[in-house]
Structure formats: structure tokens, C-alpha cells
mmCIF file of C-alpha atoms in Angstrom:
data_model
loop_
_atom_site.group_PDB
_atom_site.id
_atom_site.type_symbol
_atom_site.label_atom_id
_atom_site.label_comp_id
_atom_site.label_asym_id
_atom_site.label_seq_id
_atom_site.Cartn_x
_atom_site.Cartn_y
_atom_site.Cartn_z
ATOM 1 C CA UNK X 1 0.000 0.000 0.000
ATOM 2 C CA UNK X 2 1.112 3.255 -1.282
ATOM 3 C CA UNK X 3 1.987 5.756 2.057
ATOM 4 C CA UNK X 4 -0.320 8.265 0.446
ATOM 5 C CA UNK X 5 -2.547 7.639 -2.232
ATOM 6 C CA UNK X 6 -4.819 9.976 -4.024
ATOM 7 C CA UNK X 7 -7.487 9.576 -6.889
ATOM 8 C CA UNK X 8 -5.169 10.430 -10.113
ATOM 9 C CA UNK X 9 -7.846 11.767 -12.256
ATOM 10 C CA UNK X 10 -8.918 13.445 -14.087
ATOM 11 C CA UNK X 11 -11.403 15.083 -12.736
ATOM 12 C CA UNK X 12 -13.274 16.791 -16.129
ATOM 13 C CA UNK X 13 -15.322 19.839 -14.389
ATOM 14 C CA UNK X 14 -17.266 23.146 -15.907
ATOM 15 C CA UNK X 15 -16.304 26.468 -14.541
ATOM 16 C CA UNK X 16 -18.436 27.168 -11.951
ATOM 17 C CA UNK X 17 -18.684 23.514 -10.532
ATOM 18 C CA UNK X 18 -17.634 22.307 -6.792
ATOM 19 C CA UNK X 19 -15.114 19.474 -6.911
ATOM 20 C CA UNK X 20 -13.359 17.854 -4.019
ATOM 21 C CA UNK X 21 -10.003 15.792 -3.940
ATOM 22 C CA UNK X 22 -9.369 13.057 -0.684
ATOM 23 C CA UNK X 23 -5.516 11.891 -0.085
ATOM 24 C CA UNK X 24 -4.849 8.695 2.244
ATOM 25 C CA UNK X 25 -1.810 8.510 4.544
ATOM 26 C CA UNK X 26 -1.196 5.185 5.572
ATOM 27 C CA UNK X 27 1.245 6.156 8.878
ATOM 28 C CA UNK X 28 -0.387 7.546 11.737
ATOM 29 C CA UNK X 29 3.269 8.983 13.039
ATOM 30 C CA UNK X 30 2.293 11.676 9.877
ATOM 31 C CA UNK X 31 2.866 15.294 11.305
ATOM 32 C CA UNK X 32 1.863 17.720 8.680
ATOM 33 C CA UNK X 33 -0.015 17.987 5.925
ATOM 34 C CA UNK X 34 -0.104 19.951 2.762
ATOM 35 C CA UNK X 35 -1.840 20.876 -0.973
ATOM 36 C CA UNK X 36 0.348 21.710 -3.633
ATOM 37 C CA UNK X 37 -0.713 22.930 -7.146
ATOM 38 C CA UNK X 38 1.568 21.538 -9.846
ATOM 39 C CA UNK X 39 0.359 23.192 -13.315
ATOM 40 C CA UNK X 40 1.942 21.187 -16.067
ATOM 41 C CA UNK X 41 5.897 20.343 -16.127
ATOM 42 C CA UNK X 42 6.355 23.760 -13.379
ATOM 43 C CA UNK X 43 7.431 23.050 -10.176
ATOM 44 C CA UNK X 44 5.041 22.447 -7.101
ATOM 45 C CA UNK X 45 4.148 25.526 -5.110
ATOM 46 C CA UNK X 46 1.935 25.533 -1.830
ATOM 47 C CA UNK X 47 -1.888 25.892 -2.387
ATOM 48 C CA UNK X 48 -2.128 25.485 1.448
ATOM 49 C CA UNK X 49 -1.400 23.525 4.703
ATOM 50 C CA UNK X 50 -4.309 21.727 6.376
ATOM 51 C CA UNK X 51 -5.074 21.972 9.848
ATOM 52 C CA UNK X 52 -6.979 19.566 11.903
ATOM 53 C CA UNK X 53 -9.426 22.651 12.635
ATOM 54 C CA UNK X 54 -9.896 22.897 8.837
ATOM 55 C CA UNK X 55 -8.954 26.001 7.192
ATOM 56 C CA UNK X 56 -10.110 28.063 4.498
ATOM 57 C CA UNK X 57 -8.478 30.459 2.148
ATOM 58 C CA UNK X 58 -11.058 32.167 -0.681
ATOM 59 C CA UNK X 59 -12.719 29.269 -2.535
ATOM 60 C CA UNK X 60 -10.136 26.268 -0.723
ATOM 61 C CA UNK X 61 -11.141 24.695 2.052
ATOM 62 C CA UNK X 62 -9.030 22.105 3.254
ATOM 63 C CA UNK X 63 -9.548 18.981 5.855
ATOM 64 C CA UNK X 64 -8.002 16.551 7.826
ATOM 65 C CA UNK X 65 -9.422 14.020 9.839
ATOM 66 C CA UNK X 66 -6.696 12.276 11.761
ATOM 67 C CA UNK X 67 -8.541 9.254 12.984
ATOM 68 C CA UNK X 68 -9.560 7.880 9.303
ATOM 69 C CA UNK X 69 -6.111 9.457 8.076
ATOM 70 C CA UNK X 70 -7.290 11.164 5.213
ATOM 71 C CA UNK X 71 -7.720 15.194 4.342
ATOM 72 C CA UNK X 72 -9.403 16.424 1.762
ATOM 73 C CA UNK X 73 -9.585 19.912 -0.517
ATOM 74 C CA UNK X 74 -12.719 21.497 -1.467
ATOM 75 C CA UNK X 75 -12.692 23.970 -4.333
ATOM 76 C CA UNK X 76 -15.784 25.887 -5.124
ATOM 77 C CA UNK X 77 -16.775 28.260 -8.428
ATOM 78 C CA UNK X 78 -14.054 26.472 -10.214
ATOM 79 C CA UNK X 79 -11.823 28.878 -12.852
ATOM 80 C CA UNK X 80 -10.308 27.724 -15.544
ATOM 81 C CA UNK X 81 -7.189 28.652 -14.222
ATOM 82 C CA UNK X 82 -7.392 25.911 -11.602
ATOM 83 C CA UNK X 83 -6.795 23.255 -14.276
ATOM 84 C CA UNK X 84 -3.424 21.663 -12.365
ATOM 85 C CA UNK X 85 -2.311 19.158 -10.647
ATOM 86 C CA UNK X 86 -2.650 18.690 -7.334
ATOM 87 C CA UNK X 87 -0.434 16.922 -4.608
ATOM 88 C CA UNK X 88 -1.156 15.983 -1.244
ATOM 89 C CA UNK X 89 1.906 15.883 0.666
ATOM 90 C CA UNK X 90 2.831 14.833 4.447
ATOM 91 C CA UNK X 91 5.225 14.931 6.530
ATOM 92 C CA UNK X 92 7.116 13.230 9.351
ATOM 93 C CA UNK X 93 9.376 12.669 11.624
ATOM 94 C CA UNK X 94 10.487 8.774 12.107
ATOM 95 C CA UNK X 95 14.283 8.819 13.278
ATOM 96 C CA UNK X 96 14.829 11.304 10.421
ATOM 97 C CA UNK X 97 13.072 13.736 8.313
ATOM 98 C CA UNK X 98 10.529 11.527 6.025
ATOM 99 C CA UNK X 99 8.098 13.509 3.387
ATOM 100 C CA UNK X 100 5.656 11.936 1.214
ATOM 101 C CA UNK X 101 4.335 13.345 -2.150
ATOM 102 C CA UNK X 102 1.160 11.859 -3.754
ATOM 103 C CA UNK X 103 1.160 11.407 -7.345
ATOM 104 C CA UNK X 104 -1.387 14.140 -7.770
ATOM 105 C CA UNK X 105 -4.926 14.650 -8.857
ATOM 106 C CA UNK X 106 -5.592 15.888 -12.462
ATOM 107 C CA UNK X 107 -8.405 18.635 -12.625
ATOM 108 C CA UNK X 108 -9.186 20.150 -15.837
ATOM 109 C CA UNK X 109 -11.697 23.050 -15.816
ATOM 110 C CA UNK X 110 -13.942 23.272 -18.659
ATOM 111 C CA UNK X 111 -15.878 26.581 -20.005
ATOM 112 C CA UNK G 1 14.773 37.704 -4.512
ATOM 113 C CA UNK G 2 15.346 34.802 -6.635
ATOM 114 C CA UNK G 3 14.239 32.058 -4.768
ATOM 115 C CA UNK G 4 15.773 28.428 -5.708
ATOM 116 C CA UNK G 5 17.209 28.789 -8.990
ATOM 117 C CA UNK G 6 18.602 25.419 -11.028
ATOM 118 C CA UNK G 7 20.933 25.046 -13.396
ATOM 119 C CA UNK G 8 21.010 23.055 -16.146
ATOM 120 C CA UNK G 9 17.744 23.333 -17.128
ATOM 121 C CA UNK G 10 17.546 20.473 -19.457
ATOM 122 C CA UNK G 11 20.825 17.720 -19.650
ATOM 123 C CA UNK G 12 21.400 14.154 -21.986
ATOM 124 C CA UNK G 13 24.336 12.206 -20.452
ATOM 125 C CA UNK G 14 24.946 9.310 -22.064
ATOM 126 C CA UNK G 15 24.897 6.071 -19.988
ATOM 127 C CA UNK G 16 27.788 6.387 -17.393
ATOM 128 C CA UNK G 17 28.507 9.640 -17.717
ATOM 129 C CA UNK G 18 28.719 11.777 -14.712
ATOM 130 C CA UNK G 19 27.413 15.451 -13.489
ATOM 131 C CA UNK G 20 26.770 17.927 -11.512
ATOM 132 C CA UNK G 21 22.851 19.453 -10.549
ATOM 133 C CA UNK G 22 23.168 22.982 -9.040
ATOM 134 C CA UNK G 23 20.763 24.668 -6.716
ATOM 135 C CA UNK G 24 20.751 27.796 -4.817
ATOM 136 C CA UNK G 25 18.679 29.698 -3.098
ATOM 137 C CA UNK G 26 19.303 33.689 -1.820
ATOM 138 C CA UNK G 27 16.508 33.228 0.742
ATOM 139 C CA UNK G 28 18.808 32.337 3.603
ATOM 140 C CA UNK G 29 16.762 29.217 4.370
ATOM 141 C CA UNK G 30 18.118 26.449 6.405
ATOM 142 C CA UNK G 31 17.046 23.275 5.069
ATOM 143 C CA UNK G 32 17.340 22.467 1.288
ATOM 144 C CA UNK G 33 15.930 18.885 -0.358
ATOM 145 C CA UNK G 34 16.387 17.371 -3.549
ATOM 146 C CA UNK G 35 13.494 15.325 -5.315
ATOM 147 C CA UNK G 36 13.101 13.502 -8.502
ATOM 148 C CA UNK G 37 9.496 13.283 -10.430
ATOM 149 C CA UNK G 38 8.559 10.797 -12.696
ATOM 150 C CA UNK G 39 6.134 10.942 -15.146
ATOM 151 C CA UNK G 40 2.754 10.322 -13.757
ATOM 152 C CA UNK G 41 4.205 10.072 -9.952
ATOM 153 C CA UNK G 42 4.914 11.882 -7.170
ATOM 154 C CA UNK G 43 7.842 13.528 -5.822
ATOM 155 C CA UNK G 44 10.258 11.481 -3.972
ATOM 156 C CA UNK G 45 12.893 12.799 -1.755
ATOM 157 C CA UNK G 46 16.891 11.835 -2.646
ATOM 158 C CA UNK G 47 18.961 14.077 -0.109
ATOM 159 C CA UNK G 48 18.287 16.464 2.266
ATOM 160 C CA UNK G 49 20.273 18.815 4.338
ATOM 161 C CA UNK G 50 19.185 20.935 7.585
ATOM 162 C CA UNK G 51 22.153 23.406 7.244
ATOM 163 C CA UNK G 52 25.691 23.755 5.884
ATOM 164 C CA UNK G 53 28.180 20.509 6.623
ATOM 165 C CA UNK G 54 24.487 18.388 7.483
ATOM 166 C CA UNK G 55 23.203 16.347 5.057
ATOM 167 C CA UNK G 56 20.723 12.970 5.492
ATOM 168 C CA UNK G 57 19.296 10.497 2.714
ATOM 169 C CA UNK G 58 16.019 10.390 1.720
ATOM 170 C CA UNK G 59 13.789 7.989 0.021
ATOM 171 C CA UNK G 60 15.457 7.510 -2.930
ATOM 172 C CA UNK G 61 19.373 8.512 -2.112
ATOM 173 C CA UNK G 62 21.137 5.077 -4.466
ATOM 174 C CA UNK G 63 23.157 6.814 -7.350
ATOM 175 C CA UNK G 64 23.333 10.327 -6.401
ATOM 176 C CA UNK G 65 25.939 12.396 -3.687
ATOM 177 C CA UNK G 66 25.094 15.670 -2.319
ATOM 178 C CA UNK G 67 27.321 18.350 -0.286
ATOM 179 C CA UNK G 68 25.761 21.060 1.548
ATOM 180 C CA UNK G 69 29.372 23.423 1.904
ATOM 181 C CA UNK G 70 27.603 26.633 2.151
ATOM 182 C CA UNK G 71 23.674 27.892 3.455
ATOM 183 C CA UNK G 72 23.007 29.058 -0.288
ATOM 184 C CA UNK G 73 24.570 25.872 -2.376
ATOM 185 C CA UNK G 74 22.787 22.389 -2.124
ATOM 186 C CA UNK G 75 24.153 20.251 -5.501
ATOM 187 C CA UNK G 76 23.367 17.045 -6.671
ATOM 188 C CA UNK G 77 25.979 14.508 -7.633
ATOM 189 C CA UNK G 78 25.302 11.749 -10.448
ATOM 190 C CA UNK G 79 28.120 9.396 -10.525
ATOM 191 C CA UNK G 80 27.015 6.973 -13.150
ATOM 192 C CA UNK G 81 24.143 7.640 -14.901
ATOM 193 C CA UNK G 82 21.796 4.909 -15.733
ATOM 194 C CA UNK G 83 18.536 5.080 -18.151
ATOM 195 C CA UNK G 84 16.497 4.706 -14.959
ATOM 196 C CA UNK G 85 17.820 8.200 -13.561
ATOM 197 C CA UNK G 86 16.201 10.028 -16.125
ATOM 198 C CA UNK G 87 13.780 11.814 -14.637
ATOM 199 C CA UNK G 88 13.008 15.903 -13.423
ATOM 200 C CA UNK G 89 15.061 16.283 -10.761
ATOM 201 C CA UNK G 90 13.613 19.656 -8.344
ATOM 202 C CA UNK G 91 15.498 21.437 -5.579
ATOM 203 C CA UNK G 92 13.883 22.815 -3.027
ATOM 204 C CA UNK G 93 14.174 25.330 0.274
ATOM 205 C CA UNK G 94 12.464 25.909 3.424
ATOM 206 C CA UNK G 95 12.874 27.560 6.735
ATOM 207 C CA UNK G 96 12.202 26.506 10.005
ATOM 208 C CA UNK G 97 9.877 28.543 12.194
ATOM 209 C CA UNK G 98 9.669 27.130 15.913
ATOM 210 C CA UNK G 99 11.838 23.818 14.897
ATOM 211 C CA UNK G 100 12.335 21.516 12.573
ATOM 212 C CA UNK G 101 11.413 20.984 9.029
ATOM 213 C CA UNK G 102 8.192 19.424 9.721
ATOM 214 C CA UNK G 103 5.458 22.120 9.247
ATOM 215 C CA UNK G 104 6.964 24.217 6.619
ATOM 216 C CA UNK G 105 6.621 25.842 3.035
ATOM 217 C CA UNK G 106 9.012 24.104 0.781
ATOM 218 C CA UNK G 107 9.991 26.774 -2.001
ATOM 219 C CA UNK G 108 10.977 24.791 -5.356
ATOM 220 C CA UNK G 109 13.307 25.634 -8.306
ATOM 221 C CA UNK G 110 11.744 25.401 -11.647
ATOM 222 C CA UNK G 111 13.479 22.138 -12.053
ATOM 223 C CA UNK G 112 16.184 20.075 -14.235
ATOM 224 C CA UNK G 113 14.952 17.825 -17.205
ATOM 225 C CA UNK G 114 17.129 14.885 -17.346
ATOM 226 C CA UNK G 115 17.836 12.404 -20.266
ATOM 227 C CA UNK G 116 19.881 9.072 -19.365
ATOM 228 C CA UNK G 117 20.481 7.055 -23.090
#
């Protein structure tokens, strides 16, 4: 089992539409956790860390619910210009520094 | 500010060749990490280093050297090469805040496209 697994995609959307993305972590030792947006062959740059009191940042939202180990990203009124990729990525600390990238999550955003 | 900048930005080494991946970053952050993405997967960490003269394997560390001499310097060593190395290699920065490299922002380079044949 993959340490953190996310659906790959695509998601296929119209602007305007709701569309949320979950991301697994398989080790409960997991410390931090993170969305990156990845648009295509750029480098990763934060979207926004997730809190387990949720947190919110224009149309994100992001989750995490520690006991079923997964967190989650919520984007509302979609734009075209959130067609990306998007990793979930966690961290930990297990004798030495340990951080996990997802493969990603596909969304295209469709007029 | 720059931020991390790379150089090359695209390299073909023939099979055994060797080279040098540069990264630096004018952002005076402490830790520096060095990832390789493959096409359709996610990013998986070779090297890292929590400041100059510190450095610590990652995931993925088997075919590579790093040397962290200076805060601003973090390059990547192929000694080698092999097909399966090609890949986008990233550097990346972050800094601290309260301890520890857990919680924080990772600032990335734009990246190196590498060719092994």
C-alpha cells in the first residue's frame, strides 16, 4: 500500500462547478499535511497547509481528519485557471526527516 | 529575490557519464531537499540537508551524492548515470519557524529535465 494515495484523475469539471479531492496517509506517526498545485511540467508551489481545525483560504477549504487518516480539498466556483495538478503531501518525523508526495490529482476546468 | 534557482535546465548524459545538478537559493533558508518526479508520480525525496556541513538520505538517495558546503549551495551529484535516472530532478528550500522541518513551506526551483540514453 502506497503511504499516500490519491485519486489520479482526471477530474473533467465546468467552470463554476464544486469538486473535491481526498488523499490517504497510511502512517499515523504523519505530522503535517499539505496541498500543492503543480500546473503542467512547473514546479510544485503551496496551495495550502491543512489543519486539523480545517482552514479556508477564498474558494479552498481544506480537511483533515486524523482518525480515518485522510484530508481532503474542497474547491468551489471552479476557474479555468485551476486546471493543475494537485499533490497531497505529508510529513514526518520517524528517526529522520521523512516527506511523502502523492502522485497528484488531475483537474481540468472546462468553459 | 530569486528564490531556488537550477541550473542546467535540461541535460542528456549518455549512460555512465557523470554530473553535476546545481541549486541555490538567496533566501537564507536552512534546510534544502532534492526530489526527482517521474512521469505520472509523485515527488520522492533523494537528499536532504538541515544546514551547511548536514546532510541525510532520503527515500530515494542510491546513485546520487550531495554536499551542503555553504547555506546558499545544495548540488546534486550523479556518478554513473543509468537510463532509470532520467527523470526531473527539483530542488527545493524551506525555513524553520519554531523547529524543525516538519510544518513548513518548501519553495521549489523550476526544475532540471534529465535524459539518461
Amino acid at each position: 500500500r502506497k503511504e499516500v494515495e490519491q485519486d489520479p484523475g482526471p477530474f473533467n469539471v465546468p467552470e463554476g462547478a464544486t469538486v473535491a479531492f481526498n488523499c490517504t496517509y497510511s502512517n499515523s506517526a504523519s505530522q503535517s499535511f499539505f496541498w500543492y498545485r503543480q500546473d503542467c511540467r512547473k514546479e510544485p508551489k503551496l496551495l495550502m497547509s491543512v489543519y486539523s481545525s480545517g482552514n479556508e483560504d477564498g474558494r479552498f477549504t481544506a480537511q483533515l481528519n486524523r482518525a480515518s487518516q485522510y484530508i481532503s480539498l474542497l474547491i468551489r466556483d471552479s476557474k479555468l485557471s485551476d486546471s493543475a495538478t494537485y499533490l497531497c503531501v505529508v510529513n514526518m518525523w520517524t528517526g529522520g526527516f521523512k516527506t511523502i508526495f502523492g502522485a497528484g490529482t488531475r483537474l481540468f476546468v472546462k468553459a | 529575490n530569486a528564490g531556488v534557482t537550477q541550473t542546467p535546465k535540461f541535460r542528456i548524459l549518455k549512460i555512465g557519464q557523470s554530473m553535476t545538478l546545481q541549486c541555490t537559493q538567496d533566501m537564507n533558508h536552512n534546510y534544502m531537499y532534492w526530489y526527482r518526479q517521474d512521469p505520472g508520480m509523485g515527488l520522492k525525496l533523494i537528499y536532504y540537508s538541515v544546514g551547511a556541513g548536514i546532510t541525510d538520505k532520503g527515500e530515494v538517495p542510491n546513485g546520487y551524492n550531495v554536499s551542503r558546503s555553504t547555506t546558499e549551495d545544495f548540488p546534486l551529484r550523479l556518478e554513473l548515470a543509468a537510463p532509470s535516472q532520467t527523470s526531473v530532478y527539483f530542488c527545493a528550500s524551506s525555513y524553520p519557524q519554531g523547529g524543525g522541518a516538519i510544518t513548513y513551506e518548501q519553495y521549489f526551483g523550476p526544475g532540471t529535465r534529465l535524459t539518461v540514453t
